[in-house]
Short mmCIF file of C-alpha atoms in Angstrom, two decimals:
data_model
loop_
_atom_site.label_atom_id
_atom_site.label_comp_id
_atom_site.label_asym_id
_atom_site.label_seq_id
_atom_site.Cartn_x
_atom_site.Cartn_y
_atom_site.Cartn_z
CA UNK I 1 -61.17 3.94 8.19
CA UNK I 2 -59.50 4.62 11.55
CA UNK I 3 -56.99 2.05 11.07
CA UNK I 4 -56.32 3.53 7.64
CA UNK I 5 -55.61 7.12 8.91
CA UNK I 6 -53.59 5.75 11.29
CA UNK I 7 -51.94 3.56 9.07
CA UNK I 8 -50.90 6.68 6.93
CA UNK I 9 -50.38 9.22 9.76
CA UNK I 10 -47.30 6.50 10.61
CA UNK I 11 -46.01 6.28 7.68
CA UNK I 12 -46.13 9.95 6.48
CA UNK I 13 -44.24 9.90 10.67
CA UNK I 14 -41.77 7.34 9.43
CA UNK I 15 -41.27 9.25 6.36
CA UNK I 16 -40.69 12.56 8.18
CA UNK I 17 -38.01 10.90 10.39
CA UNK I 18 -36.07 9.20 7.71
CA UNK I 19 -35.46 12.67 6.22
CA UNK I 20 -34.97 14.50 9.08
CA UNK I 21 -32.48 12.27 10.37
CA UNK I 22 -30.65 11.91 6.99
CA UNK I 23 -30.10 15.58 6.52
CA UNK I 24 -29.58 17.00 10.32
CA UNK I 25 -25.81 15.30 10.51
CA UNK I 26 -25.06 17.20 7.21
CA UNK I 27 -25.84 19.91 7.87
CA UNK I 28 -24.38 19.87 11.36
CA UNK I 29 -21.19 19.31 9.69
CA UNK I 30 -21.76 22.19 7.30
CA UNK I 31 -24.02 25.08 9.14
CA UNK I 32 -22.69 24.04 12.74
CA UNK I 33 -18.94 26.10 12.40
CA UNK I 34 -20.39 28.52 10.44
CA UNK I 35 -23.09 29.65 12.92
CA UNK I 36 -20.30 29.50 15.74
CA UNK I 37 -18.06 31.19 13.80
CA UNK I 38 -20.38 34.43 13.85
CA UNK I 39 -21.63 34.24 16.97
CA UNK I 40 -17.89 33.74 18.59
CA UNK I 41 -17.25 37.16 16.36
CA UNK I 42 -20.23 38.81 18.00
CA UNK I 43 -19.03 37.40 21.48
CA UNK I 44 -15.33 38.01 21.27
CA UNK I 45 -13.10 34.85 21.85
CA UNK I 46 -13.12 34.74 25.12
CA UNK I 47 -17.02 33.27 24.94
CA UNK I 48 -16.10 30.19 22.49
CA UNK I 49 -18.23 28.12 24.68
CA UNK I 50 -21.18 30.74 24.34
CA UNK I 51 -21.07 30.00 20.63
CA UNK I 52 -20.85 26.77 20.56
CA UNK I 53 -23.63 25.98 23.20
CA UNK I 54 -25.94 28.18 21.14
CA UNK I 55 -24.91 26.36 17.60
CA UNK I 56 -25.93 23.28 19.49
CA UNK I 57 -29.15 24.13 20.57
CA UNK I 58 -30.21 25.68 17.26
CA UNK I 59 -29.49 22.11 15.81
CA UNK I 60 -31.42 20.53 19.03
CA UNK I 61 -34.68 22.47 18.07
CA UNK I 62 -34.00 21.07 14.67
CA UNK I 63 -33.80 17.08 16.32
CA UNK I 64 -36.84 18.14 18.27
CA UNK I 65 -39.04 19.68 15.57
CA UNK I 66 -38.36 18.33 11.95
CA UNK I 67 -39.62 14.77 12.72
CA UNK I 68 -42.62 15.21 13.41
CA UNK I 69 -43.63 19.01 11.46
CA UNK I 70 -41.15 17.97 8.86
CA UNK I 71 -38.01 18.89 7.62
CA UNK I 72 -38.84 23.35 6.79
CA UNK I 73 -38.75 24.17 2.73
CA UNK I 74 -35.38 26.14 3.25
CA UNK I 75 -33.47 23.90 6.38
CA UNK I 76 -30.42 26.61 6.35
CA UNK I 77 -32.48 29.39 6.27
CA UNK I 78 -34.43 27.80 9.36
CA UNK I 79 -31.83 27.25 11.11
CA UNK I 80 -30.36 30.57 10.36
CA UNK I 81 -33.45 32.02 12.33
CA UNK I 82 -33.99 29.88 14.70
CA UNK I 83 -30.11 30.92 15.71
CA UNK I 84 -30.58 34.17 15.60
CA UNK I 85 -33.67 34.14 17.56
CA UNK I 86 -31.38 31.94 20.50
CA UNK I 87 -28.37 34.56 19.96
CA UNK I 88 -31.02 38.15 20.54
CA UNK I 89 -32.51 35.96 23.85
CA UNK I 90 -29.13 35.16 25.24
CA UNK I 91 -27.83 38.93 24.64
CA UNK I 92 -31.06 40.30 26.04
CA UNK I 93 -30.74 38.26 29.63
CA UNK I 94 -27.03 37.98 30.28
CA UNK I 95 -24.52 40.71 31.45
CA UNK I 96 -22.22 39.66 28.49
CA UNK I 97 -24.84 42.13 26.37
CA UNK I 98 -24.54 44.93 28.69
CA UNK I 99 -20.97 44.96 29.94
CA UNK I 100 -19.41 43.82 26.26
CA UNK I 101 -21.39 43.65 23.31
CA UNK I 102 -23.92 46.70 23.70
CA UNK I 103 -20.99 49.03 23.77
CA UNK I 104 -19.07 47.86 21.10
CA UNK I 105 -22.36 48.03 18.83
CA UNK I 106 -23.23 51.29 19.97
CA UNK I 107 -19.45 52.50 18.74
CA UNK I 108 -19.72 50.39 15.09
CA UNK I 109 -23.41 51.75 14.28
CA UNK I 110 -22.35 55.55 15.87
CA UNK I 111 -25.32 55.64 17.78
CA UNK I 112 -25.38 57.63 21.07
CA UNK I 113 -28.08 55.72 22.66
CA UNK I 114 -29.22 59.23 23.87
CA UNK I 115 -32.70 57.49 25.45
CA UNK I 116 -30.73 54.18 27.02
CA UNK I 117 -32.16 51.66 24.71
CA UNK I 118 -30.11 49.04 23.85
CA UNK I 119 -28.99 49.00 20.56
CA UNK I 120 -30.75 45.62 18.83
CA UNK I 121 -28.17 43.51 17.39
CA UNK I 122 -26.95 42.23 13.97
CA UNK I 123 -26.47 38.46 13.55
CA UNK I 124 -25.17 38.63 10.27
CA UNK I 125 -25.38 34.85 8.94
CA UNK I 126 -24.66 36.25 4.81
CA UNK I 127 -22.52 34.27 3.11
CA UNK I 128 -20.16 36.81 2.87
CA UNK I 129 -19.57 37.45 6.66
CA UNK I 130 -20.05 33.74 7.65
CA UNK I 131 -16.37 33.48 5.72
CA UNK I 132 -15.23 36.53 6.33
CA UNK I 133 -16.02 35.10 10.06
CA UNK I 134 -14.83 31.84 9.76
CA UNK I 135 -11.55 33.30 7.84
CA UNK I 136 -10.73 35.88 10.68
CA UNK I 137 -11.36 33.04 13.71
CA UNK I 138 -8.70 30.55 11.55
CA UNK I 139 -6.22 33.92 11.59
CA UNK I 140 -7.49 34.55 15.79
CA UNK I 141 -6.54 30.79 17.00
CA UNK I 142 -3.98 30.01 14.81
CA UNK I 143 -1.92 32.65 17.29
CA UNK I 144 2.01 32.43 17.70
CA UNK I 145 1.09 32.36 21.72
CA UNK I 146 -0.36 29.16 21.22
CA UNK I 147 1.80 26.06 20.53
CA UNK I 148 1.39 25.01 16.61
CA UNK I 149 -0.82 21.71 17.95
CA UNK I 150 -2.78 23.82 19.73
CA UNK I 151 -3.39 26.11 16.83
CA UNK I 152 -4.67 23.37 15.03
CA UNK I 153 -6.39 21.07 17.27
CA UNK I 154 -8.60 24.24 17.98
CA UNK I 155 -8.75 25.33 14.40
CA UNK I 156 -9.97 21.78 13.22
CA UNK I 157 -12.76 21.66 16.77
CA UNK I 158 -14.14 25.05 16.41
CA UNK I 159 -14.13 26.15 12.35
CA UNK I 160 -14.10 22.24 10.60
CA UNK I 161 -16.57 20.77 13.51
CA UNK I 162 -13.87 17.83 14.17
CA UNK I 163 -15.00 15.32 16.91
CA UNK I 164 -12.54 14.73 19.13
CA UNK I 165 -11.61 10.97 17.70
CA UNK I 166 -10.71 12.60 14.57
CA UNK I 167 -8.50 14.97 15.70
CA UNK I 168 -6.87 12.87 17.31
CA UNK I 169 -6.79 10.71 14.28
CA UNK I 170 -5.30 13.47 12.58
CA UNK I 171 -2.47 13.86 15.50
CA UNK I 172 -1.90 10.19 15.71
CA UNK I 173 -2.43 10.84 19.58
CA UNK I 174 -5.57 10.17 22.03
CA UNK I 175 -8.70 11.56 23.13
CA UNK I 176 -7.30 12.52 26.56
CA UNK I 177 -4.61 14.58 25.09
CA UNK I 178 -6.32 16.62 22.54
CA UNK I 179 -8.89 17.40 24.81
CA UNK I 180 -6.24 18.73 27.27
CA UNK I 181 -4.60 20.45 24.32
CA UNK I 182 -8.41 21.91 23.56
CA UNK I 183 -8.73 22.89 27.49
CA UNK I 184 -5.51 25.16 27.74
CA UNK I 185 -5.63 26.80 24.44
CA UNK I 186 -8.95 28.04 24.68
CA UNK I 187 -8.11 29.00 28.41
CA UNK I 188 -5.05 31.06 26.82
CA UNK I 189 -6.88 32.46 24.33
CA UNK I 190 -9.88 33.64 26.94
CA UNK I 191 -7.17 34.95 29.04
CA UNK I 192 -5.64 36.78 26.63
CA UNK I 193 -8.97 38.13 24.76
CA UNK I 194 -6.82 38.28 21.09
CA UNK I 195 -9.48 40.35 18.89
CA UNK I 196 -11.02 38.34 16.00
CA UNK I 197 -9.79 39.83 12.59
CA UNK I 198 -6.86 39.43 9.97
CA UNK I 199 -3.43 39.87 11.50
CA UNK I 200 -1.27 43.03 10.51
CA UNK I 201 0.48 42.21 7.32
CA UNK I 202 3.69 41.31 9.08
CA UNK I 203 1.94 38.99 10.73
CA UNK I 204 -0.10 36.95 7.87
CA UNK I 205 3.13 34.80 6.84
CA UNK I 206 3.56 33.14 10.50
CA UNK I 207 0.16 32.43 11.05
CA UNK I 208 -1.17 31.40 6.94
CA UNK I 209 1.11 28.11 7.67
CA UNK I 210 -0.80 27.35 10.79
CA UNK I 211 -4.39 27.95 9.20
CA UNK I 212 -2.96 26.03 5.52
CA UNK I 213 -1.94 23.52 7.52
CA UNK I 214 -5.77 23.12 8.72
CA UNK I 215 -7.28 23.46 5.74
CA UNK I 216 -4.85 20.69 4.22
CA UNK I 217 -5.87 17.85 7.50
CA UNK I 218 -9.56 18.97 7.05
CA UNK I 219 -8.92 17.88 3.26
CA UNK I 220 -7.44 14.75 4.23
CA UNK I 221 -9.97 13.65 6.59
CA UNK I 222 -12.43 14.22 3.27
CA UNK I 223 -10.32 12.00 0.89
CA UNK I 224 -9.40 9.31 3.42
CA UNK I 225 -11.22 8.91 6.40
CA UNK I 226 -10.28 6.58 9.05
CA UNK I 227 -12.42 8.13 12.15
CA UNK I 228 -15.84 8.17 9.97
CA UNK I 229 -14.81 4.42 7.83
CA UNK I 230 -15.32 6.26 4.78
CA UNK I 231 -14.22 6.07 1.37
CA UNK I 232 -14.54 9.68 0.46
CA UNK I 233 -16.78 12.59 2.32
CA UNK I 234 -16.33 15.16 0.02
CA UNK I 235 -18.07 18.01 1.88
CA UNK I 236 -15.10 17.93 4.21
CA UNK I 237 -13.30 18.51 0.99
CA UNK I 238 -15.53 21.40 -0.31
CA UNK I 239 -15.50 23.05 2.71
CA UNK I 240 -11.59 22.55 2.45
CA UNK I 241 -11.68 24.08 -1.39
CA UNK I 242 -14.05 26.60 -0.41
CA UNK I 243 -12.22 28.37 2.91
CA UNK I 244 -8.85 27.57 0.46
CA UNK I 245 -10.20 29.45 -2.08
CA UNK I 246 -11.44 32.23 -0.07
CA UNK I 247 -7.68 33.23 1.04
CA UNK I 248 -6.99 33.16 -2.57
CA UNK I 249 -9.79 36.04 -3.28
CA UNK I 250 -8.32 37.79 -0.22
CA UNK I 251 -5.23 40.38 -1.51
CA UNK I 252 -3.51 40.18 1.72
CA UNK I 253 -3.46 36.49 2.02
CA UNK I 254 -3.48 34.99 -2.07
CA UNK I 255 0.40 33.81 -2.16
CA UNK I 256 2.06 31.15 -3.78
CA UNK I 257 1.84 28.52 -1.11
CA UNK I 258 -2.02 29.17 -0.97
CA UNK I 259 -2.19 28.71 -5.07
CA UNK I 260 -0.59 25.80 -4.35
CA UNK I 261 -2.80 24.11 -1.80
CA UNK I 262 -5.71 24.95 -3.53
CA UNK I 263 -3.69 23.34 -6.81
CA UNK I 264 -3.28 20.02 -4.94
CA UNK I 265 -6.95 20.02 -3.61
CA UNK I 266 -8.30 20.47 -7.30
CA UNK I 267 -6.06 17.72 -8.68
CA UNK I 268 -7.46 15.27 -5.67
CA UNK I 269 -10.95 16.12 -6.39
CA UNK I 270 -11.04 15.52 -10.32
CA UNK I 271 -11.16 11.66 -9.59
CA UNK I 272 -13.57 11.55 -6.87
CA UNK I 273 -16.09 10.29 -9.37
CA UNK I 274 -13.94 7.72 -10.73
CA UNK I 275 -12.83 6.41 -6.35
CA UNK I 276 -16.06 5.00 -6.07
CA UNK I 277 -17.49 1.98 -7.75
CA UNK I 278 -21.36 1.41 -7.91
CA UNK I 279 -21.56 -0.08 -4.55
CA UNK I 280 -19.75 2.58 -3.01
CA UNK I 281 -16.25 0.79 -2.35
CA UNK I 282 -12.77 2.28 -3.15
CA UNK I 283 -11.24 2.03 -6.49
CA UNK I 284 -7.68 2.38 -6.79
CA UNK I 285 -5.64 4.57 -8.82
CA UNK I 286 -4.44 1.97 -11.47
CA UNK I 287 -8.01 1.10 -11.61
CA UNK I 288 -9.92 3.88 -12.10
CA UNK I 289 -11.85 5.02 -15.57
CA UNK I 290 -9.97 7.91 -16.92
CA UNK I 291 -13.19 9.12 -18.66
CA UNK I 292 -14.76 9.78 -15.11
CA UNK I 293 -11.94 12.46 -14.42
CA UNK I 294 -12.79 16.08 -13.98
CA UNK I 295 -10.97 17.56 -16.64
CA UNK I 296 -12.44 21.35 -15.77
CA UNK I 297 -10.84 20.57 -12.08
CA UNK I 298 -7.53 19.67 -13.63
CA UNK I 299 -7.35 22.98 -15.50
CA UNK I 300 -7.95 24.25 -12.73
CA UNK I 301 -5.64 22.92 -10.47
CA UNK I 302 -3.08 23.15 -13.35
CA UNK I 303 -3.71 27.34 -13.62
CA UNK I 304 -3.38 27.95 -9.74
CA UNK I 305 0.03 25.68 -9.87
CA UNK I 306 1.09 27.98 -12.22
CA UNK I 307 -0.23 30.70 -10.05
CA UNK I 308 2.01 29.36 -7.24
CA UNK I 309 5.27 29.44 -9.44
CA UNK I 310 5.07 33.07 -9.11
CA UNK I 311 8.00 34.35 -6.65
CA UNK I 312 10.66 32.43 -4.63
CA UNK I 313 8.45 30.44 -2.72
CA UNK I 314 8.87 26.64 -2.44
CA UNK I 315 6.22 25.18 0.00
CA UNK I 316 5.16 21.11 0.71
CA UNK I 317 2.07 22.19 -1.20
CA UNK I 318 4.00 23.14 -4.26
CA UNK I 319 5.23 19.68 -4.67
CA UNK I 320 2.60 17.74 -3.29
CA UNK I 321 0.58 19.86 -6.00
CA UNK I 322 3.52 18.83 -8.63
CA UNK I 323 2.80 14.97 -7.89
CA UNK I 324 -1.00 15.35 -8.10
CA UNK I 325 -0.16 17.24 -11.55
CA UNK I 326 1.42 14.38 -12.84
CA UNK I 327 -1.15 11.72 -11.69
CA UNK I 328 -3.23 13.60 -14.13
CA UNK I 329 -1.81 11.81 -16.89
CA UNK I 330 -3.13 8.00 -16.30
CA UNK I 331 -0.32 6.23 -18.87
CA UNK I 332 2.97 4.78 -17.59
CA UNK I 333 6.14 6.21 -18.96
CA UNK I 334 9.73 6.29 -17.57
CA UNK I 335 9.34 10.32 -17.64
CA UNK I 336 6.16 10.18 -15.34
CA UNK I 337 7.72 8.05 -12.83
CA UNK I 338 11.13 9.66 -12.83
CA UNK I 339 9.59 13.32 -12.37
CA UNK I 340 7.63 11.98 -9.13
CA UNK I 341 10.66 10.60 -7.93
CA UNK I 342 12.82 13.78 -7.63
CA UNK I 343 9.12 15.49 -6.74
CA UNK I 344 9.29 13.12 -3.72
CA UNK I 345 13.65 13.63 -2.85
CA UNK I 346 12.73 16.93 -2.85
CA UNK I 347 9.53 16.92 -0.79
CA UNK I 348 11.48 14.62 2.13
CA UNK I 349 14.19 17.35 2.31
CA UNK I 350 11.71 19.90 3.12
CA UNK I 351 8.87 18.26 4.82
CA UNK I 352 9.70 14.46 6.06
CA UNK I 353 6.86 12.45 6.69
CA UNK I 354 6.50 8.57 7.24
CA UNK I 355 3.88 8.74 5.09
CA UNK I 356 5.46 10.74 2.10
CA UNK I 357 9.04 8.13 2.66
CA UNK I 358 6.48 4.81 1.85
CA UNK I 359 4.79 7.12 -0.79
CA UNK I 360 8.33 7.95 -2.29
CA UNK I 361 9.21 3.43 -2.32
CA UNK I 362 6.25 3.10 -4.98
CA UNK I 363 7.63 6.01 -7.38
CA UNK I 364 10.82 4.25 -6.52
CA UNK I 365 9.56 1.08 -8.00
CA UNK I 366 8.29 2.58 -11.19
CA UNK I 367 11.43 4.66 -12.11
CA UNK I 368 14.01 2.08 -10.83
CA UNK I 369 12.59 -1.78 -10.33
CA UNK I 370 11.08 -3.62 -7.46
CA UNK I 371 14.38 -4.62 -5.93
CA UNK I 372 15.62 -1.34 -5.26
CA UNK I 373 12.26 -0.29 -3.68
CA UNK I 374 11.96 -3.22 -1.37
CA UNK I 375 15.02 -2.08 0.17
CA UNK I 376 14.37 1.46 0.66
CA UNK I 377 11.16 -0.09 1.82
CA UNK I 378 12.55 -2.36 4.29
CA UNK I 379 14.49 0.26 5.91
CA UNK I 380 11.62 2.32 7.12
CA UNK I 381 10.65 0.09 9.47
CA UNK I 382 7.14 1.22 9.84
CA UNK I 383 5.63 -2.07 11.46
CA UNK I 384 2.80 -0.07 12.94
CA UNK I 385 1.52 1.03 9.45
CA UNK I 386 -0.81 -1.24 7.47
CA UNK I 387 -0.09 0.85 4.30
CA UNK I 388 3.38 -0.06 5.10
CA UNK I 389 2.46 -4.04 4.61
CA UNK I 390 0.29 -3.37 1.40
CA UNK I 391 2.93 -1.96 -0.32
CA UNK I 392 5.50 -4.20 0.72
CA UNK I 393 2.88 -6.97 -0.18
CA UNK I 394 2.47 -5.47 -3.54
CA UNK I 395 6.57 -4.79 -3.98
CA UNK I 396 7.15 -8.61 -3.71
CA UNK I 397 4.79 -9.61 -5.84
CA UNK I 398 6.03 -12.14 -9.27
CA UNK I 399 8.89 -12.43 -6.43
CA UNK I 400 7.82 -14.51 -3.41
CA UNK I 401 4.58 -15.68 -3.22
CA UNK I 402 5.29 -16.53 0.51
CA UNK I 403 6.31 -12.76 1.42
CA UNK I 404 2.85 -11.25 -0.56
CA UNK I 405 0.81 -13.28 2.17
CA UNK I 406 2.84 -12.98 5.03
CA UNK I 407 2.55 -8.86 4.40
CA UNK I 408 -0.65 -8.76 3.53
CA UNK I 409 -2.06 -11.13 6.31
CA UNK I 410 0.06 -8.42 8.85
CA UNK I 411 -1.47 -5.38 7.06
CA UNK I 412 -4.93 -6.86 7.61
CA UNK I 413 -4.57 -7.46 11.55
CA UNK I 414 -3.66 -3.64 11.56
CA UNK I 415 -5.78 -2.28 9.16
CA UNK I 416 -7.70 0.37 10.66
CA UNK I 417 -11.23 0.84 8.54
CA UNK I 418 -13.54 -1.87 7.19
CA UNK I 419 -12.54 -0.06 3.63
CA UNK I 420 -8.72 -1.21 4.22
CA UNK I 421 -9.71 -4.57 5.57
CA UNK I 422 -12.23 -5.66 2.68
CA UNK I 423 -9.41 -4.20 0.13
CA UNK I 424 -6.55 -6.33 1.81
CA UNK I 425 -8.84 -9.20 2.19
CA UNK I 426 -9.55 -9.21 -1.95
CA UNK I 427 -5.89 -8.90 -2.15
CA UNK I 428 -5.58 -12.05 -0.16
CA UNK I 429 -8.03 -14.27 -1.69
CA UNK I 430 -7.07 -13.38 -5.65
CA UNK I 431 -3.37 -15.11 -4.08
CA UNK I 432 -5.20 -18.04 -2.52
CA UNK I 433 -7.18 -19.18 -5.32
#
């Protein structure tokens, strides 16, 4: 009978662990920048760190606890408390409470603190102030005394939770350098003690490219992750959608350029259903069921496009947004191809990218023939780019045989995820059979 019980005390151990540890790295990714967010309001900017450290204990008594008591009914709520709890002891024992934090709270509640007690403080973790929160820090580091980088790279580390590989991912640089670039801008921005809040009004235009600009790279980690090897991780993208959509319910910040990057995001999303086969691997464009689309996300995305049309405003977004539109519609016709074409010219003359150029050779292709993409292709030179191989791979195919396996063998050796490899590698053994 003993053995029994302690047969099932390690298993019902076991089974505590395996959820624990399956649910603690979500919501780190989710609850993590929103507690930080708060707390760095509370704190002022100048006490990032503070923030942070406490964020990471709160999720420390969660490692510590939950596998062996069990993951708690309501996990966010828990967590919620137990960082509130951290936040009141750290105030209570540290002169930041009495030389920073007490006064200010004494001045927003009116009190007078006639008798000397300190006033108890409000760790608002609502829903609405978390974004309100996490809104106004995007607006307080994305600050014109900051280089743009900067901006970002602190943007993306403090409010998206971005390790340090995927930033850098996201820069095309290395760890050593973003972490210098994290070092000096939060050193600037402690220095300088900017408050936390929405800029004036004459000041929202500069700084909304900065913080669209992170929401857009914390999107594109979601849809195509190299740092994490994943297909899709679509609460990136939420959390993307959701901060996106946030500006757009703000009056002072919902502007065409905003319409359109939420536009874009909505048009991306309606096929994440249809990116993943059963066992979890990508599925391509050409290849995906049509039924699976989102068609209440395409409305969507096709009423904030129109949204964005208001006004004089021409952003990357806007046309990115256009191309996604017409992605929407899965059949081939000269008009489809053309109209993504001129999307693309006019997207280069605005916004070049490496990225948008090799995007630009497929259209090409489509609208024009093979021959004249390979060309344009060939030009770009971009022989550090696996995507760069594929498509040339895939451009001289029913052309030379020889070229297909030479591309796609180079594309392989530089392929960065095991996603991209096991894709090239089908490529390569459908031409070898």
């Amino acid at each position: 009978m003993e053995s029994t019980n302690t047969t099932q005390g390690n298993a019902a151990q076991s089974l505590r662990t395996s959820a624990s540890e399956a649910l603690i790295p979500h919501l780190f990714r989710m609850e993590f920048t929103k507690i930080a967010a708060v707390l760095c309001k509370l704190f002022g900017i100048d006490h990032i760190e503070v923030a942070e450290d406490i964020a990471g204990e709160t999720f420390l008594a969660a490692l510590e606890t939950w596998p062996y008591k069990g993951v708690p009914p309501n996990p966010t709520a828990w967590l919620y408390a137990i960082a509130k709890n951290k936040t009141k002891n750290y105030l209570h024992r540290n002169q930041i409470y009495t030389g920073k934090v007490m006064p200010r709270l004494k001045q927003e509640s009116n009190e007078q603190s006639l008798t000397g007690e300190p006033v108890e403080p409000e760790i608002d973790l609502s829903e609405k102030n978390i974004t309100d929160s996490q809104l106004q820090m995007l607006f307080a580091v994305c600050h014109p005394t900051l280089p743009t980088e900067a901006q970002i790279c602190l943007a993306l580390r403090i409010l998206c939770g971005f390790g340090i590989d995927e930033i850098a991912n996201a820069f095309l640089s290395n760890k050593e350098t973003i972490n210098k670039r994290l070092f000096r801008a939060k050193e600037k921005l402690r220095s300088e003690r900017k408050p936390i809040g929405f800029p004036p009004a004459a000041e929202i235009g500069q700084r909304l490219e900065t913080v669209l600009l992170t929401l857009y790279l914390l999107y594109n980690e979601g849809y195509y992750s190299e740092s994490q090897d994943a297909v899709l991780r679509e609460d990136l993208c939420q959390e993307a959608m959701r901060l996106t959509y946030q500006l757009i319910q703000n009056e002072s910040t919902n502007r065409p350029e905003v319409n359109a990057l939420f536009s874009l995001m909505c048009f991306h999303a309606s096929r994440f259903p249809a990116r993943k086969d059963e066992n979890g691997e990508i599925v391509l464009y050409a290849d995906q069921d049509e039924a699976l689309w989102d068609q209440t996300l395409i409305a969507k995305g096709a009423y904030h496009l129109h949204q964005a049309s208001q006004g004089n405003t021409l952003s990357k977004y806007h046309l990115e947004a256009s191309i996604a539109w017409w992605h929407t519609i899965k059949t081939d016709s000269k008009e489809k191809w053309e109209n993504i074409l001129q999307l693309y010219n006019r997207l280069l003359q605005i916004a070049y990218s490496p990225i948008a150029a090799l995007n630009r050779t497929y259209a090409l292709s489509k609208a024009n023939g093979k021959q004249e993409a390979i060309v344009a292709a060939e030009q770009l030179k971009l022989t550090d780019n696996p995507y760069y191989y594929t498509l040339l791979g895939e451009l001289y195919r029913d052309i030379d045989k020889g070229k297909v396996l030479s591309h796609l063998k180079t594309a392989l050796t530089l392929a960065r995820t095991k996603t991209d490899r096991k894709l090239i590698q089908r490529k390569l053994d459908s031409l070898e059979k």
